[in-house]
Amino acid sequence: MAECRSKPSVAVIDSNPNDRKQLANAIGNYYSVTQFSEADAALVGLRKAPPALIIVDEMLVPCGGYDFIGMIRADRALATIPAMVISALDVKRVRDSIIRCGGNGYLPKPWMADAVLKNISKTLNKAVEKKWELLPEIQRVALKGTLENMNHVAEALETGGTINYADFRSKCTPLIKMVYDGNIKSVMEAVNEHDNYTFAHSFKVGTMLALFGSAIGLPEKDQLLLASGGLLHDVGKMSIPLEVLNKPAKLSADEWAVMKRHVPTTMEFLASCDDIPKGALIIAGQHHEKLDGTGYPNGLKGKEVNELARMAAIVDIYGALTDRRTYKPGMEPEVAFDIMTQNMSTHIDMDLLKVFREVVMDQAR
Ligand SMILES: [Fe+2]
Ligand SMILES: [Fe+2]
């Protein structure tokens, strides 16, 4: 599956020029969009540059959207690409036709931009999660356990519920086994493709914190704490509107204030759950503090910043620089470490950074 390194590519295939352009505009900030107005040109274009997702209108000229998806499923180069159908009919009336032709999702017409983005993301993620089946069992189980954990958190945040920490921690155990196993390169690449940013970023931070802990000789129970703390450190971001969280341009002062709210939101949520260990609360509460006192939310300085939070800050910044976002490709590890070493010496613990750099570079060798 070919993919733009920063934005996943989506082909919008619709014979109505207004509808096609409107949809392309609505998703263009988040996806790299190609447009086609009829079936034959679309097939040629898709074979030339297979996208991550195909969205086709049911009234496509000349064959209709369902037959078009049938043609894609019969084409070896395109057969596995997920395809969604745009329809003005209710989902109950089109569900059977979508399943019969081999489609993977549905977009109602007229649509709301927010719902369209959520639906596209859901369909893309299902395809990415299907590819996990090809990974070694130890990595597959770690990814699935983490996804379940993060889905429980998302549901709890939405409904005002809580999570059971003992369950959460036990689902982190495969992640620790995966770190012991040593080969995390392919799993990190696999999770980078996932379209749920908070999940992908948290998986990387949890895994790398556990790796960091293992490299400095911490016992398994502390590695488990680091992994859980890493997975939970940003859960408040799940409440941030996507247009702010994934904004491709600089945030306004108001949007930045919304973004920074993710720390208190995370802390309020974790405080409402029983038995969250102090270490995980420290990681979540202090990972944006800086040693010179210019961080947030409390402007802690020097020794006030806990060792666990210093480790988390390093892993979090490294994660953010190397993460693929809708507005940028992921940075190469060496480039990220050079930036951190040269520009952040007053913000982060340089001794710990040296150790972490060695840990990551060892993995890459
Ligand atoms: Fe954060
Ligand atoms: Fe983070």
Short mmCIF file of N, CA and C in Angstrom, two decimals, residues 132-141 181 183 186:
data_model
loop_
_atom_site.label_atom_id
_atom_site.label_comp_id
_atom_site.label_asym_id
_atom_site.label_seq_id
_atom_site.Cartn_x
_atom_site.Cartn_y
_atom_site.Cartn_z
N TRP A 132 -1.73 -6.01 11.22
CA TRP A 132 -1.01 -6.47 12.41
C TRP A 132 -0.96 -7.99 12.47
N GLU A 133 -1.94 -8.64 11.81
CA GLU A 133 -1.98 -10.11 11.82
C GLU A 133 -0.69 -10.70 11.25
N LEU A 134 0.01 -9.92 10.43
CA LEU A 134 1.24 -10.42 9.80
C LEU A 134 2.46 -10.28 10.72
N LEU A 135 2.31 -9.56 11.83
CA LEU A 135 3.44 -9.35 12.74
C LEU A 135 3.66 -10.59 13.61
N PRO A 136 4.86 -10.75 14.20
CA PRO A 136 5.08 -11.85 15.14
C PRO A 136 4.08 -11.75 16.30
N GLU A 137 3.72 -12.92 16.87
CA GLU A 137 2.64 -12.97 17.87
C GLU A 137 2.88 -12.00 19.03
N ILE A 138 4.11 -11.94 19.51
CA ILE A 138 4.43 -11.14 20.69
C ILE A 138 4.11 -9.65 20.44
N GLN A 139 4.37 -9.18 19.22
CA GLN A 139 4.09 -7.78 18.89
C GLN A 139 2.58 -7.56 18.66
N ARG A 140 1.97 -8.57 18.01
CA ARG A 140 0.53 -8.47 17.71
C ARG A 140 -0.27 -8.38 19.01
N VAL A 141 0.07 -9.24 19.98
CA VAL A 141 -0.65 -9.26 21.25
C VAL A 141 -0.44 -7.94 22.01
N ASP A 181 11.87 -9.11 24.36
CA ASP A 181 12.14 -9.85 23.13
C ASP A 181 13.15 -9.10 22.24
N ASN A 183 13.12 -6.96 19.57
CA ASN A 183 12.94 -6.41 18.23
C ASN A 183 11.67 -5.55 18.15
N SER A 186 9.90 -3.13 13.88
CA SER A 186 8.76 -3.31 12.97
C SER A 186 7.45 -2.89 13.63
#
